[in-house]
Short mmCIF file of C-alpha atoms in Angstrom, two decimals:
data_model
loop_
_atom_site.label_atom_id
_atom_site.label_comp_id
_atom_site.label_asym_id
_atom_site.label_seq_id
_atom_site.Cartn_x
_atom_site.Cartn_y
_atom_site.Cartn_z
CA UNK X 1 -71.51 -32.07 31.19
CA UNK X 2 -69.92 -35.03 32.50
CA UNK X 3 -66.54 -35.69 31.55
CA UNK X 4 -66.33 -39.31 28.88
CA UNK X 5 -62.92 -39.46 27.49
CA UNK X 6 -59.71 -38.03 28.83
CA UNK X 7 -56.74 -36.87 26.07
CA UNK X 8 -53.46 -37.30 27.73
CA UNK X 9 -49.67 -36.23 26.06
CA UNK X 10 -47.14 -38.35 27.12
CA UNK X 11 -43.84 -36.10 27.54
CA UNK X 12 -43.99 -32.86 29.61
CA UNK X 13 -47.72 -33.85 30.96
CA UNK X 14 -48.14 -37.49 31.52
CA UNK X 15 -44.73 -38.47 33.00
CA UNK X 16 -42.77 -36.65 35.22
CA UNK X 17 -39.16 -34.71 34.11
CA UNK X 18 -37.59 -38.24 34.70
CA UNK X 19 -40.03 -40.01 32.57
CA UNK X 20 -41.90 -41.51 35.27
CA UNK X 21 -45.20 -42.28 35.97
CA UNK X 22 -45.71 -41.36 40.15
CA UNK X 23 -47.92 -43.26 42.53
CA UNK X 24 -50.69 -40.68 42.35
CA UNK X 25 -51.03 -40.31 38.23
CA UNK X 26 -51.33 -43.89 38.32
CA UNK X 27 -54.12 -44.14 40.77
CA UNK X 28 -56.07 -41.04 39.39
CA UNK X 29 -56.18 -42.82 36.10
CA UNK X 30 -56.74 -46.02 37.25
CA UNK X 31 -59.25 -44.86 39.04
CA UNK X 32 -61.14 -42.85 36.69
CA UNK X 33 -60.77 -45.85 33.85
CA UNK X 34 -62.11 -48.30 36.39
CA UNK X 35 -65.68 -45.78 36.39
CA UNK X 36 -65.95 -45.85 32.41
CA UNK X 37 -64.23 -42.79 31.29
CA UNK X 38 -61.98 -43.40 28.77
CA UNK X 39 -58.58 -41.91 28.92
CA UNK X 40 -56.35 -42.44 25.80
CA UNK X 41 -52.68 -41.69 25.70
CA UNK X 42 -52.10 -38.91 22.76
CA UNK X 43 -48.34 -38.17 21.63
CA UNK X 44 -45.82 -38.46 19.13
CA UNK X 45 -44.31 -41.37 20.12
CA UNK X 46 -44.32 -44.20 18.39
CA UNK X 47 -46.37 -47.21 19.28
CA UNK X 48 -43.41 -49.15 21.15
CA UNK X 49 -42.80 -46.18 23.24
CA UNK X 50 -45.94 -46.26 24.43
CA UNK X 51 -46.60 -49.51 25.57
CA UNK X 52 -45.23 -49.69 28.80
CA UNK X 53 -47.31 -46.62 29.93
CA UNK X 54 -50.72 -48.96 28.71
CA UNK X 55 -49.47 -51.65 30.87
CA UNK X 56 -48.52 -49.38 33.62
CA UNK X 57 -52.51 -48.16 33.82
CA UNK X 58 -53.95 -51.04 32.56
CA UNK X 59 -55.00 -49.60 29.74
CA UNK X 60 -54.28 -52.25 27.55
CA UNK X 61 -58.08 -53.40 26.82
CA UNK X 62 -60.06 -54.23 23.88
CA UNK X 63 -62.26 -51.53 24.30
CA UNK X 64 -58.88 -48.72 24.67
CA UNK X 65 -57.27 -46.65 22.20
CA UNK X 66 -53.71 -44.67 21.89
CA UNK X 67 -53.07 -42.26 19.38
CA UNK X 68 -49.77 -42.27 18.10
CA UNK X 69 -47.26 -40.42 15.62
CA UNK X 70 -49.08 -36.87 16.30
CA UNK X 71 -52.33 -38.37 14.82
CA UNK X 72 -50.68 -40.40 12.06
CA UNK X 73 -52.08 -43.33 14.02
CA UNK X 74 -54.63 -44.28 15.81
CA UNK X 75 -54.00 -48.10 17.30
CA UNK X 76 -55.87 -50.73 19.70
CA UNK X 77 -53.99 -50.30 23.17
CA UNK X 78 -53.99 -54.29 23.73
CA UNK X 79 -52.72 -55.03 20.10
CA UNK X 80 -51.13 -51.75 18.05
CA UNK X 81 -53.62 -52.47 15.26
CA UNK X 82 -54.36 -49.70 13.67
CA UNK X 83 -58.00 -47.93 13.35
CA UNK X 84 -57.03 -44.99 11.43
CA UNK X 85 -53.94 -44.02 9.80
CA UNK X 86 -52.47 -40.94 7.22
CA UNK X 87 -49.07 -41.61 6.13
CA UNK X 88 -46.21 -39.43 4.23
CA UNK X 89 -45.33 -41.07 0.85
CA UNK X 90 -41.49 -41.73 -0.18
CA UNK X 91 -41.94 -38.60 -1.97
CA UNK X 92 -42.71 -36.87 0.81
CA UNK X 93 -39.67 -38.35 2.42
CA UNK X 94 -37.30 -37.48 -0.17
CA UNK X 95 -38.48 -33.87 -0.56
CA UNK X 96 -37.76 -33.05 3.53
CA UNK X 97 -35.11 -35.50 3.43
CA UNK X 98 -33.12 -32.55 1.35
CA UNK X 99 -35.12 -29.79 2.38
CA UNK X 100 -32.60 -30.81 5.95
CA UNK X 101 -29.76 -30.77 3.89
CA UNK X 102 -30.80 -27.59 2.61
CA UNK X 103 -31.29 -25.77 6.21
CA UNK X 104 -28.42 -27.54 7.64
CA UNK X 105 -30.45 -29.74 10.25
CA UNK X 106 -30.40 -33.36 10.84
CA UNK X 107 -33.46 -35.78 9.89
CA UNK X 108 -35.36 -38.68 10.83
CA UNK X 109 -38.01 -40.76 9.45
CA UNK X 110 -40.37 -43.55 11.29
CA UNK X 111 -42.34 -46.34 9.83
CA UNK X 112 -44.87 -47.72 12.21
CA UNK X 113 -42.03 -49.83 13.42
CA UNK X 114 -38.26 -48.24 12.71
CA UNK X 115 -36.85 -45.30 12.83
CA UNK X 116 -34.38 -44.12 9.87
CA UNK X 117 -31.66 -41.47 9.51
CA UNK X 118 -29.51 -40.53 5.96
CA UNK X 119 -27.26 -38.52 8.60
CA UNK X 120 -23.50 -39.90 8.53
CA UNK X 121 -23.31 -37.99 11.82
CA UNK X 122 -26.35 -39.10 13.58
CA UNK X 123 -27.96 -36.49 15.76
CA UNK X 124 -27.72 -37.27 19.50
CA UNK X 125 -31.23 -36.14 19.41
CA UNK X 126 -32.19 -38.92 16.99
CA UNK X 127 -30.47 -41.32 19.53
CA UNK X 128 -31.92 -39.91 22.77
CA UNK X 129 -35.44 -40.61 20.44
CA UNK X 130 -34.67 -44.06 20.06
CA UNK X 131 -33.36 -44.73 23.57
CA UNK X 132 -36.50 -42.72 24.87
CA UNK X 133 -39.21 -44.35 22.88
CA UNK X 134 -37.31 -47.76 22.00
CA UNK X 135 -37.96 -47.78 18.37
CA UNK X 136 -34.86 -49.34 16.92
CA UNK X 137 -33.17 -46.87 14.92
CA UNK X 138 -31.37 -47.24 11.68
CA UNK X 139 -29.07 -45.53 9.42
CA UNK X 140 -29.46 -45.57 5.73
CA UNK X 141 -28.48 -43.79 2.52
CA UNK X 142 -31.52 -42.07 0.74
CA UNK X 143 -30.24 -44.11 -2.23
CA UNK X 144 -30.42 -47.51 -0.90
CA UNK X 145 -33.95 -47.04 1.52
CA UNK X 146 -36.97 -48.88 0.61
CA UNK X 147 -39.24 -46.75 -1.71
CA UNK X 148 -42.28 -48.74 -0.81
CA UNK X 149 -41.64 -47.45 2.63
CA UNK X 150 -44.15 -45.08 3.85
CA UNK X 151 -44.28 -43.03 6.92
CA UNK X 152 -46.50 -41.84 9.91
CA UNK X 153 -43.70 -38.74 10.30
CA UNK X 154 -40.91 -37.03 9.38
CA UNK X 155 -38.46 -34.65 11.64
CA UNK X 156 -36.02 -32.40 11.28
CA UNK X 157 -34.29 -32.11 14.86
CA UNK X 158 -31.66 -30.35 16.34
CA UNK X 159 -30.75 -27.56 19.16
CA UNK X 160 -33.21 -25.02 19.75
CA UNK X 161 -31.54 -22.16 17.86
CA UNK X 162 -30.63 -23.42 14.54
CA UNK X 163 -33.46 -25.55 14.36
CA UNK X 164 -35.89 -21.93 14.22
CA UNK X 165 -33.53 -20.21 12.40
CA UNK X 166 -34.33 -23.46 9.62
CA UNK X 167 -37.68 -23.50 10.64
CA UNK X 168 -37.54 -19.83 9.41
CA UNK X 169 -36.48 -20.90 5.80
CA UNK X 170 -38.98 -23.11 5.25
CA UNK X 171 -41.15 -22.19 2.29
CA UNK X 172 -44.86 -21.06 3.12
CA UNK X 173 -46.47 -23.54 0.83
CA UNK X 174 -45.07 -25.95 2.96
CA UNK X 175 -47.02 -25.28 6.12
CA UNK X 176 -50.22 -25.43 3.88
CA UNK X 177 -49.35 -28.91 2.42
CA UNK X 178 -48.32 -30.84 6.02
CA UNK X 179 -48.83 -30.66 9.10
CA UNK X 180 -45.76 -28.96 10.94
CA UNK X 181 -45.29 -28.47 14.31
CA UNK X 182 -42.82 -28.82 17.55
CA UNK X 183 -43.10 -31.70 19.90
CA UNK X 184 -40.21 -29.89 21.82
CA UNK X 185 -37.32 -27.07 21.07
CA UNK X 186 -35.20 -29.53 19.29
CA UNK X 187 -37.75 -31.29 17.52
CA UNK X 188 -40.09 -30.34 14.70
CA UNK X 189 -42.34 -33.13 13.62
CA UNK X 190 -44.36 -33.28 9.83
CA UNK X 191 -46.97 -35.24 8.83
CA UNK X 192 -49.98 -35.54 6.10
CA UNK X 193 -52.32 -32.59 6.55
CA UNK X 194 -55.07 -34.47 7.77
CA UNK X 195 -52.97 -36.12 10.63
CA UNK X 196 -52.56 -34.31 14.36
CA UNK X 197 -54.42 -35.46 18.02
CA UNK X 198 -57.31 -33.18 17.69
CA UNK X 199 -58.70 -34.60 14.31
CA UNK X 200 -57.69 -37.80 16.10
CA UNK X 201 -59.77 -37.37 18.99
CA UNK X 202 -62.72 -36.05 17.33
CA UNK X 203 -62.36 -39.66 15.13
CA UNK X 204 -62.38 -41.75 18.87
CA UNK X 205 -65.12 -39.11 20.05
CA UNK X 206 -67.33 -39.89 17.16
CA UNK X 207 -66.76 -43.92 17.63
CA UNK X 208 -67.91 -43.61 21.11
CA UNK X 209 -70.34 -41.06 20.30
CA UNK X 210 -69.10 -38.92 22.40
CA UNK X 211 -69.74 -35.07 22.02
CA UNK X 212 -67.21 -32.79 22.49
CA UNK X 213 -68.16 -31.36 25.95
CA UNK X 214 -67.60 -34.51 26.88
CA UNK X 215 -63.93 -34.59 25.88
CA UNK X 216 -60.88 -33.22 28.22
CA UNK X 217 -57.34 -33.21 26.88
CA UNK X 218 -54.33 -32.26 28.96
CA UNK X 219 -50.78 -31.30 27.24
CA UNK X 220 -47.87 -29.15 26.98
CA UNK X 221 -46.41 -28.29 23.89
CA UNK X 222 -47.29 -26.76 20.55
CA UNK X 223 -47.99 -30.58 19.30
CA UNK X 224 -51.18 -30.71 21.92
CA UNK X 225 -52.75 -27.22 20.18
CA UNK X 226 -55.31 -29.27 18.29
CA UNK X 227 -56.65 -31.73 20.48
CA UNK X 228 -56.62 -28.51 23.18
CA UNK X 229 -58.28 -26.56 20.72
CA UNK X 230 -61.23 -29.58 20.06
CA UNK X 231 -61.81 -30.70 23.48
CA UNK X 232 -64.70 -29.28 25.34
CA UNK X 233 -62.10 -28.94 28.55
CA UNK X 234 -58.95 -27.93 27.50
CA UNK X 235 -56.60 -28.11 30.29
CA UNK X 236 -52.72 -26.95 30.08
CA UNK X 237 -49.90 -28.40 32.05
CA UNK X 238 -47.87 -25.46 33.94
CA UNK X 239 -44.66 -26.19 32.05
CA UNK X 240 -45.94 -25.83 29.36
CA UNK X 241 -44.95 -22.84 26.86
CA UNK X 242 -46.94 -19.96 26.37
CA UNK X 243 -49.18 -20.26 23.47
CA UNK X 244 -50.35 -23.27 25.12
CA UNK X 245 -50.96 -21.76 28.20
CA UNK X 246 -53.18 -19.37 26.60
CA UNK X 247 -55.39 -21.80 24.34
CA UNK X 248 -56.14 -24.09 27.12
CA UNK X 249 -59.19 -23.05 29.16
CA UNK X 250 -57.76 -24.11 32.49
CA UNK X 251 -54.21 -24.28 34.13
CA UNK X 252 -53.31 -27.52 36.55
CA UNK X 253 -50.04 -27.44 38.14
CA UNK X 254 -46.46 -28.80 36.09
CA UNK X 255 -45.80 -32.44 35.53
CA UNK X 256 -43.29 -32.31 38.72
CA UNK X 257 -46.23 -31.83 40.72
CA UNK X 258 -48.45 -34.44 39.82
CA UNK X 259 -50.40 -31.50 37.36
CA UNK X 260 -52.64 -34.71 35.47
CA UNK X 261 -53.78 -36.15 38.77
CA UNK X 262 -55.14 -32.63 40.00
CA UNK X 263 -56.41 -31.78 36.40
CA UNK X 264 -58.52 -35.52 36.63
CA UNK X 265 -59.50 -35.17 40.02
CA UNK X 266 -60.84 -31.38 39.63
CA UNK X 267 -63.18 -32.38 36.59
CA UNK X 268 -64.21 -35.76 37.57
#
């Protein structure tokens, strides 16, 4: 079957360990975008963070999607509007906001255009997210934040070891109400139930009407699982950890070797 729409991650898969996009990604995807396959950008970050990648490919068309936030989001590449969306309540907020404080881990919470911490001693993970992405980050007491706010994600973040040994704590019931997963070994990201990229590419798929045989998807962490798991070609990056590794149907070479750009070119 001949491949329609191409799921990409971002970090680990689509850029290189120096977040950069190399010469041949770029002309692999532009490329295979300039012949009618759609390839859509699928990751965690928010939508600022992923703008200059659209431009980049010239992927910023009305006809293009990104998904953003996990699957929170699903947005118009040339605009940010958003087609689909599943967002955390305040409650939600204020229950993981002290679930942190009760594991000892630091926190963050994004709108669709800020990022927030409650953390006196902000995580240098929460700023390496901000500089990373560009999402302009903000501290605030849980007291005086906006309870109208609501939220594409939550995180609790912080060095690889304590952040399983919290991860370890966390109640059972929880992992049936959200979505919870990692995005990398210091962050764990959790969103509405209904929200992560392979629900969100089935919703593109079925726009286009595209079946999923049809679909590839190409990532790296436990964050890519669903839309890996969905995707008619399921391809895995070769940094990427083990359970991903053995979910995926096919293995490309690692993101320092241009591991997209073979992936593409071997399936299209």
């Amino acid at each position: 079957m001949t491949i329609k729409l191409i799921a990409i991650d971002i970090d680990g898969t689509l850029l290189n360990p120096r977040n950069e996009l190399t010469p041949q990604v770029k002309k692999v995807i532009k490329r295979v975008n300039n012949t009618g396959v759609k390839v859509v950008l699928a990751t965690g970050r928010p939508f600022v963070g992923v703008e200059s990648y659209l431009n980049e490919l010239d992927l910023q068309k009305d006809d293009e999607y990104c998904i953003t936030n996990n699957g929170s989001l699903i947005q118009k590449t040339i605009s940010g509007e958003c087609l689909f969306e599943v967002l955390l309540s305040f409650d939600d907020y204020l229950y993981f906001e002290k679930l942190s404080r009760i594991l000892g881990v630091h926190f963050q919470a994004l709108t669709k255009t800020e990022m927030f911490t409650s953390n006196r001693n902000i995580s240098k993970y929460t700023v390496h997210e901000a500089w990373m992405t560009g999402i302009p980050l903000r501290y605030c007491s849980v007291g005086n934040m906006d309870r109208a706010l609501t939220f594409p994600k939550v995180m609790m973040l912080d060095p690889p070891d304590r952040l399983d040994a919290a991860i370890a704590r966390i109640p059972e019931k929880v992992f049936q109400k959200y979505t919870i997963m990692k995005s990398s070994p210091y962050y764990l990201e959790i969103l509405d139930k209904r929200a992560n990229k392979g629900a969100a590419v089935r919703f593109i798929a079925e726009i286009l009407g595209y079946s999923r045989s049809e679909i590839m998807a190409i990532g790296d962490q436990e964050n890519d699982l669903a839309m890996l798991e969905y995707a008619g070609t399921s391809i895995a990056m070769g940094n990427s950890i083990s359970r991903v590794k053995s979910v995926a149907k096919f293995l490309t070479k690692s993101n320092e070797e241009d591991g997209v750009a073979l992936a593409i070119e071997s399936f299209t």
